[in-house]
XYZ file of C-alpha atoms in Angstrom:
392
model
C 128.152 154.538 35.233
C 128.351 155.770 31.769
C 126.388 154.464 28.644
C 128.081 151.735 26.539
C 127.914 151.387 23.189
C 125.044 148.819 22.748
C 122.848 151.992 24.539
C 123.832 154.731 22.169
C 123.467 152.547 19.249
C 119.831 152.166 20.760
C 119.467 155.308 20.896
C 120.830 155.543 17.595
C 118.120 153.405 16.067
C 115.287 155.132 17.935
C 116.477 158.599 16.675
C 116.333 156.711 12.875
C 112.477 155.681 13.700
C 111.992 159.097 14.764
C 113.109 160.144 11.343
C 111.406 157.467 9.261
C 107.809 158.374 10.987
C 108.384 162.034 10.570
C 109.132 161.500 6.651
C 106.465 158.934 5.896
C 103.444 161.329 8.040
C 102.861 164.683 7.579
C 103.258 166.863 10.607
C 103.464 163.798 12.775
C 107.431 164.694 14.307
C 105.784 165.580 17.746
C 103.920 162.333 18.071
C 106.801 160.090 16.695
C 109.176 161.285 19.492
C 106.683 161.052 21.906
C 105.829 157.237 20.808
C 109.756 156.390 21.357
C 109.739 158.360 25.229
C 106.573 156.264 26.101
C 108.403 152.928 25.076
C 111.772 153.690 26.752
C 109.461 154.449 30.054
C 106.869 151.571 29.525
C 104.495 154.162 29.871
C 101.590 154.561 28.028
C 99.931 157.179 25.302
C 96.631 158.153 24.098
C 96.539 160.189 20.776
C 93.343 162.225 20.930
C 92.215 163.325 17.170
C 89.237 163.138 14.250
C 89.216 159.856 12.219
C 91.493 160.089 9.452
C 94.109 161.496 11.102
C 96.475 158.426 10.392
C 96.575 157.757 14.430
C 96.154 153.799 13.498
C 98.715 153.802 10.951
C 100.946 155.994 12.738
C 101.111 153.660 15.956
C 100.983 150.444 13.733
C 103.911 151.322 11.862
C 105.517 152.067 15.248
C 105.253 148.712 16.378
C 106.479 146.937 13.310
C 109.665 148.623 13.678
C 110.318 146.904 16.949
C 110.717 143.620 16.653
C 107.835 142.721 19.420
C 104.933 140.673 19.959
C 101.888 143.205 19.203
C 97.899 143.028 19.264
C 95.686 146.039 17.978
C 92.189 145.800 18.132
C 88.970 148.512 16.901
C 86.851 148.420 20.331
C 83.340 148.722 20.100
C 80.161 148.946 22.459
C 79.764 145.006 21.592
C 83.229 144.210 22.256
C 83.457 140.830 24.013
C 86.072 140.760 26.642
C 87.376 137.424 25.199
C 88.284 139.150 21.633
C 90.945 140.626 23.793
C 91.855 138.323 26.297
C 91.625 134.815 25.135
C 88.410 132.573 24.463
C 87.791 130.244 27.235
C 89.975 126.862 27.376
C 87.220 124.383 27.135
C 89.291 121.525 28.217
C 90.303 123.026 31.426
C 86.816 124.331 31.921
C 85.189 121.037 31.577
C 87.893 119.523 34.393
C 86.572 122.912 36.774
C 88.724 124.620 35.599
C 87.958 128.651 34.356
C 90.662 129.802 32.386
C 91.026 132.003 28.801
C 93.718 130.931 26.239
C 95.679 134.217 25.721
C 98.194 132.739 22.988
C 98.326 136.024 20.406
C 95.837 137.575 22.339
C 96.078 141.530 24.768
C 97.853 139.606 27.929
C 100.825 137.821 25.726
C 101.674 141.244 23.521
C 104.213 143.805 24.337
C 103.432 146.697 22.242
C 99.434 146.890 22.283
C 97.506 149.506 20.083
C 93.480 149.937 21.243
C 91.426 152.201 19.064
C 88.670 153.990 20.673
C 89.962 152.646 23.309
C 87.404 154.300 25.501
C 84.251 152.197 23.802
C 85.036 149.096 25.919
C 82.350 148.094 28.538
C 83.035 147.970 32.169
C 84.271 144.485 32.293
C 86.975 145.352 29.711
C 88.280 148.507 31.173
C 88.318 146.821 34.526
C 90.580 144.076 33.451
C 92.720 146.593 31.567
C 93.418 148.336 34.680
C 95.093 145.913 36.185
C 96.881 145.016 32.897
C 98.129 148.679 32.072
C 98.995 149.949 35.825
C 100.457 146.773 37.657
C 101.418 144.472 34.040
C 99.436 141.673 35.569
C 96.264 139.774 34.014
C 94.155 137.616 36.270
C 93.350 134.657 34.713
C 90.628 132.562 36.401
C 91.928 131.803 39.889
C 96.011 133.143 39.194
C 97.271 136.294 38.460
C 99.861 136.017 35.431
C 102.661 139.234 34.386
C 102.228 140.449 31.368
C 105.104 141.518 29.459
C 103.633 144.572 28.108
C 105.693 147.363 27.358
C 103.151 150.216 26.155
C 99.814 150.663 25.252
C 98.705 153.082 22.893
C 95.074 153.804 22.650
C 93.513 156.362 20.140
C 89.848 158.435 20.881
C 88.054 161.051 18.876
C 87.700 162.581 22.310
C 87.805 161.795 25.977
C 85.123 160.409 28.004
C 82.838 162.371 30.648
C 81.891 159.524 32.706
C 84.120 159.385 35.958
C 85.166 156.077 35.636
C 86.140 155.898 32.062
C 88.605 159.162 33.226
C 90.267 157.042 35.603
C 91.215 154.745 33.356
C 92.231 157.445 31.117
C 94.768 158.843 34.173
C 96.555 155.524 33.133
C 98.042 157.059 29.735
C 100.815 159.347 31.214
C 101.236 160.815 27.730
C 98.342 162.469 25.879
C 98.940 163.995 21.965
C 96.349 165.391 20.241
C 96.438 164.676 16.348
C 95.470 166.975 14.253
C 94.143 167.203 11.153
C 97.276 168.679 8.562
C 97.141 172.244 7.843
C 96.263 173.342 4.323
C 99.399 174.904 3.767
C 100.722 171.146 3.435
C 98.057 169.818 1.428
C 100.814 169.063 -1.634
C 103.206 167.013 1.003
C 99.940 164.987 2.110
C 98.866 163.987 -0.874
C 102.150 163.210 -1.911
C 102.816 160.820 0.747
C 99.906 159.608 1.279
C 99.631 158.398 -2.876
C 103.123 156.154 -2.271
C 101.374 154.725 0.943
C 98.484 153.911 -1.157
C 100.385 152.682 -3.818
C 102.255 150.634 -1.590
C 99.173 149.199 -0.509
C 98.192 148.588 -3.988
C 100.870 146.696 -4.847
C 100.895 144.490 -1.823
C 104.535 146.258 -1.033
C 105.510 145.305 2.301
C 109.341 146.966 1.864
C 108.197 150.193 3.288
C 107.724 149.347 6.183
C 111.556 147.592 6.495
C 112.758 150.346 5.394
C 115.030 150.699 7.765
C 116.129 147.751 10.061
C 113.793 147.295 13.355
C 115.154 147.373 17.064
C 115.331 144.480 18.844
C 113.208 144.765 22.219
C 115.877 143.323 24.165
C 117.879 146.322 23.440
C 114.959 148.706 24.313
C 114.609 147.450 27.544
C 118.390 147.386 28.122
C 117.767 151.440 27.719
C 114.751 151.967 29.864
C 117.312 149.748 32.494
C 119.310 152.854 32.405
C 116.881 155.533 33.594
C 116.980 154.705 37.183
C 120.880 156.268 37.050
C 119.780 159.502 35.716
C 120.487 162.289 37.792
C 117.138 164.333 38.071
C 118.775 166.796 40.541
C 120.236 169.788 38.560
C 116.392 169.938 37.020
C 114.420 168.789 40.000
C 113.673 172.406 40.795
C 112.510 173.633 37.522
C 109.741 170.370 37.154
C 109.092 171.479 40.678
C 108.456 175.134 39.556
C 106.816 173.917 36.076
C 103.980 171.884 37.887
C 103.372 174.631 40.897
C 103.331 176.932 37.893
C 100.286 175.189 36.634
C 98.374 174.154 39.155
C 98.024 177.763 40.596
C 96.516 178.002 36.770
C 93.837 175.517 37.665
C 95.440 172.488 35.987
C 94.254 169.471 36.788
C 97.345 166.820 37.177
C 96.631 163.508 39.739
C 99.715 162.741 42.268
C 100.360 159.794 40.011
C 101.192 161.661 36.751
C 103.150 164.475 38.802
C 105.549 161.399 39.811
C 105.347 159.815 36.542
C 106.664 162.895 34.798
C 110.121 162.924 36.156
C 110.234 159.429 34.506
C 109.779 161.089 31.080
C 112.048 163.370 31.810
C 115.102 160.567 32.214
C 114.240 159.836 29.103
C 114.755 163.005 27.360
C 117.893 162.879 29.099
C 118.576 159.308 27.707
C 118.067 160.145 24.195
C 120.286 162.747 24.688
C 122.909 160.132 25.707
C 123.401 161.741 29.295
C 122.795 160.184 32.751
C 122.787 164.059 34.383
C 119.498 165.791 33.074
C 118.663 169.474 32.586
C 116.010 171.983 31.972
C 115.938 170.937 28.092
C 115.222 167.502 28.866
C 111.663 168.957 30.184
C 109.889 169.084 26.811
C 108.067 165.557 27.099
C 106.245 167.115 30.343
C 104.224 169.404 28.204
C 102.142 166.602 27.031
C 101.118 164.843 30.889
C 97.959 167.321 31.107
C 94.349 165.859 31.921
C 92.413 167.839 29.980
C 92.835 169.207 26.408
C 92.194 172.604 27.516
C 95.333 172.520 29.816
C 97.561 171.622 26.797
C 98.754 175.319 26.395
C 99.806 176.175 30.022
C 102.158 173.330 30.209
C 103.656 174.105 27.088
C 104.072 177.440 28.075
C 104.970 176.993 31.351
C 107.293 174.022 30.139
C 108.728 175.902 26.792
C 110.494 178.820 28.881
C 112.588 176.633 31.234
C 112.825 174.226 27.776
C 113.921 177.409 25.633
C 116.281 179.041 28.049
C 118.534 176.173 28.021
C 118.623 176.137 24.706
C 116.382 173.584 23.501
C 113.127 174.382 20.589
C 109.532 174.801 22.708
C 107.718 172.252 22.499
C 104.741 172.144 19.995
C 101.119 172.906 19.818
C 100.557 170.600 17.133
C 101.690 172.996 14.069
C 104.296 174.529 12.577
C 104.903 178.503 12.517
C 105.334 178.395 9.015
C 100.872 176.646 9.309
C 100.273 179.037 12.045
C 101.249 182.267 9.352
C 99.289 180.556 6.690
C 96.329 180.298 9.049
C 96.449 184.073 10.458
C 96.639 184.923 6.502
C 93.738 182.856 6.199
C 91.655 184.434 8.369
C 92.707 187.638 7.498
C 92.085 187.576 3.899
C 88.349 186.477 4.509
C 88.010 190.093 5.203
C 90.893 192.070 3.569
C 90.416 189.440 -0.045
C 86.525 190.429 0.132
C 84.502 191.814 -2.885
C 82.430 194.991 -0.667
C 83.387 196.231 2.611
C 83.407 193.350 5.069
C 80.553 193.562 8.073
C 82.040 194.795 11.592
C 81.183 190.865 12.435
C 83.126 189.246 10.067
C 85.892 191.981 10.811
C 85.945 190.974 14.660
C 85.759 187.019 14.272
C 89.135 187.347 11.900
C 90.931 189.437 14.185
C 89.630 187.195 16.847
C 90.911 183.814 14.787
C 94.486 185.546 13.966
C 94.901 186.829 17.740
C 94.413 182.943 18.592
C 97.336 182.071 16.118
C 99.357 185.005 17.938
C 99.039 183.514 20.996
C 99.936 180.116 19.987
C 102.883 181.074 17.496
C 104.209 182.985 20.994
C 103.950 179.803 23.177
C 104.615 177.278 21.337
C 107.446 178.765 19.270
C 108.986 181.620 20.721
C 112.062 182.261 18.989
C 110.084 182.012 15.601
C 110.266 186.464 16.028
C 109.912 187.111 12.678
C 106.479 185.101 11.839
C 105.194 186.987 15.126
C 105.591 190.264 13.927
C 104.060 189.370 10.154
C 100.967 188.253 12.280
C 100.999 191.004 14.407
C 101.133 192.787 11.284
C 97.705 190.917 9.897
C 95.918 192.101 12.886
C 96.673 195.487 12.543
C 95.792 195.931 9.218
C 92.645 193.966 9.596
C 91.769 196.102 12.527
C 92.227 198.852 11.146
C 89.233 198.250 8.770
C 86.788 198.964 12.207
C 86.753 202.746 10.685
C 83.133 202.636 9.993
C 81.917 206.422 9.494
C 79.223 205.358 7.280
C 78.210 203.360 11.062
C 76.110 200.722 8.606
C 77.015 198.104 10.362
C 80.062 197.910 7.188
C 83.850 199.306 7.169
């Protein structure tokens, strides 16, 4: 079976949202794409970031360009369970009857944003659990289906307590947001004024600015990954994950499984049913912890890069990486005096760091390697200290 039309004109319009989140956020491309791959699974994210790093807008704007039933809520220590379930029906209850009224509420949305997701108590996790892994909400004495699609949740960081991490195993796709580099401090503030202006003004047009998808056609796509062929790059996922966990990466059984999902949908947007090594990239963003980010993307960039495809992203550009390594750099080489052997040690330290991540995350990017490689040099070169003053 091939796709029709109706699916590449789906695919069509989710490439367009791609586009129209990338232009209206700064540095946001990664986290865009990876929003569309969660809702053609029906998986779920969590962005992991600072406040202020547009997470909430990001995701909201998401969901008003499909044309879904959605609920986004701010969770809190003192969140109630019924400010995202339903308040009880007090006219059931008072015939014996416990039930919540869920009209508008968590169990009746399809696209669902929680921020801080990770601040609900016990008894809200608990029901989410059920809601987010099997789509079902138990209501009193029935269990109902939900018809969510994804959740999104958003955290300034993840959780240590064991049980809150289990929950968090439920987000098959982790991002971390990042604040945007200095170097594109003009394009922020830029965008960010019409946003504000838009807000101003009252100026809903924005966000129509280009027509939404219709969920019925969404779901038509995700329909299709069960034909994708995962054989031809069965091996390679195979090789990617062993590749890791000898590393020390932590991945559960259930995100392992859940990957090759993601990776039909890579193939999907590419309009093919037969996948290949390329179609790999949204696997670098399935680790558990942050810290693991940069072994999948290393491990998952080569097999991504020698089939032709970009590697995927740590988060900035090469063109922010070089402006960072100068950064560093010119605290020491810009310096009024001779710089300490300290000060000389933490930059080459800092712009080794951006050396390592301009090499994993964007590998063919040669020539911004070797002007970093460069900066270290000549900042290491300052060590000569024959005065042995503790300055170069």
């Amino acid at each position: 079976m091939a796709l029709d039309q109706g699916h590449i004109a789906t695919i069509q319009q989710l490439g367009t949202i791609v586009r129209e989140l990338d232009g209206r956020y700064v540095g946001r491309r990664d986290a865009a794409r990876l929003l569309v791959v969660a809702a053609v699974c029906r998986e779920h994210m969590l962005l992991l970031g600072p406040p202020g790093t547009a997470k909430t807008d990001l995701v909201a704007h998401f969901a008003g360009l499909i044309q879904a039933r959605s609920f986004t809520y701010l969770l809190t220590r003192f969140t109630e369970p019924s400010e995202l379930f339903g308040p009880l029906d007090f006219e059931r209850f008072q015939k014996g009857v416990y039930r919540v009224k869920t009209d508008d509420m968590l169990p009746d949305a399809e696209i669902a944003f929680l921020d801080e997701v990770f601040q609900g108590s016990s008894a809200i996790l608990n029901t989410l659990l059920s809601v987010v892994n099997e789509r079902y909400f138990f209501n009193g004495a029935s269990r109902e289906r939900v018809p969510l699609v994804s959740l999104f949740g958003a955290s300034s960081e993840l959780p240590e307590d064991p049980a809150l991490r289990a929950f968090g195993d439920r987000f098959l796709l982790r991002m971390e947001v990042e604040q945007v580099a200095r170097t594109m401090m003009p394009e922020l503030l830029k965008r960010g004024w019409q946003q504000e202006r838009e807000r101003v003004a009252g100026d809903g047009a924005a966000a129509l600015a280009i027509p939404p998808i219709r969920l019925r056609d969404l779901l038509a796509l995700s329909g299709k990954l069960a034909e994708v062929d995962l054989g031809p790059v069965r091996d390679a996922y195979a090789e990617v994950i062993t590749d890791v966990l000898a590393q020390g990466v932590t991945l559960s059984d259930r995100r392992i499984v859940r990957g090759q999902k993601l990776v039909a949908a890579a193939a999907l947007l590419r309009r093919s049913l037969v996948a290949r090594p390329v179609d790999l990239w949204p696997v670098a963003h399935i680790w558990t912890e942050p810290g693991d980010a940069g072994a999948l993307r290393e491990a998952v960039g080569d097999r991504v890069v020698a089939d032709g495809g970009q590697s995927p992203s740590g988060g900035r550009t090469a063109a922010e990486l070089e402006a960072l390594a100068r950064h560093h750099a010119m605290a020491v080489l810009g310096k009024a005096g001779a710089p300490t052997q300290a000060g000389v040690i933490v930059a080459m330290r800092g712009i080794n760091e951006v050396h390592r991540q301009l090499r994993a995350d964007h590998r063919g990017e040669l020539a911004a390697q070797q002007r970093v490689h460069a900066l270290l040099a000549e900042v290491a070169a300052l060590l000569d200290d024959p005065q042995g003053d503790g300055h170069v």
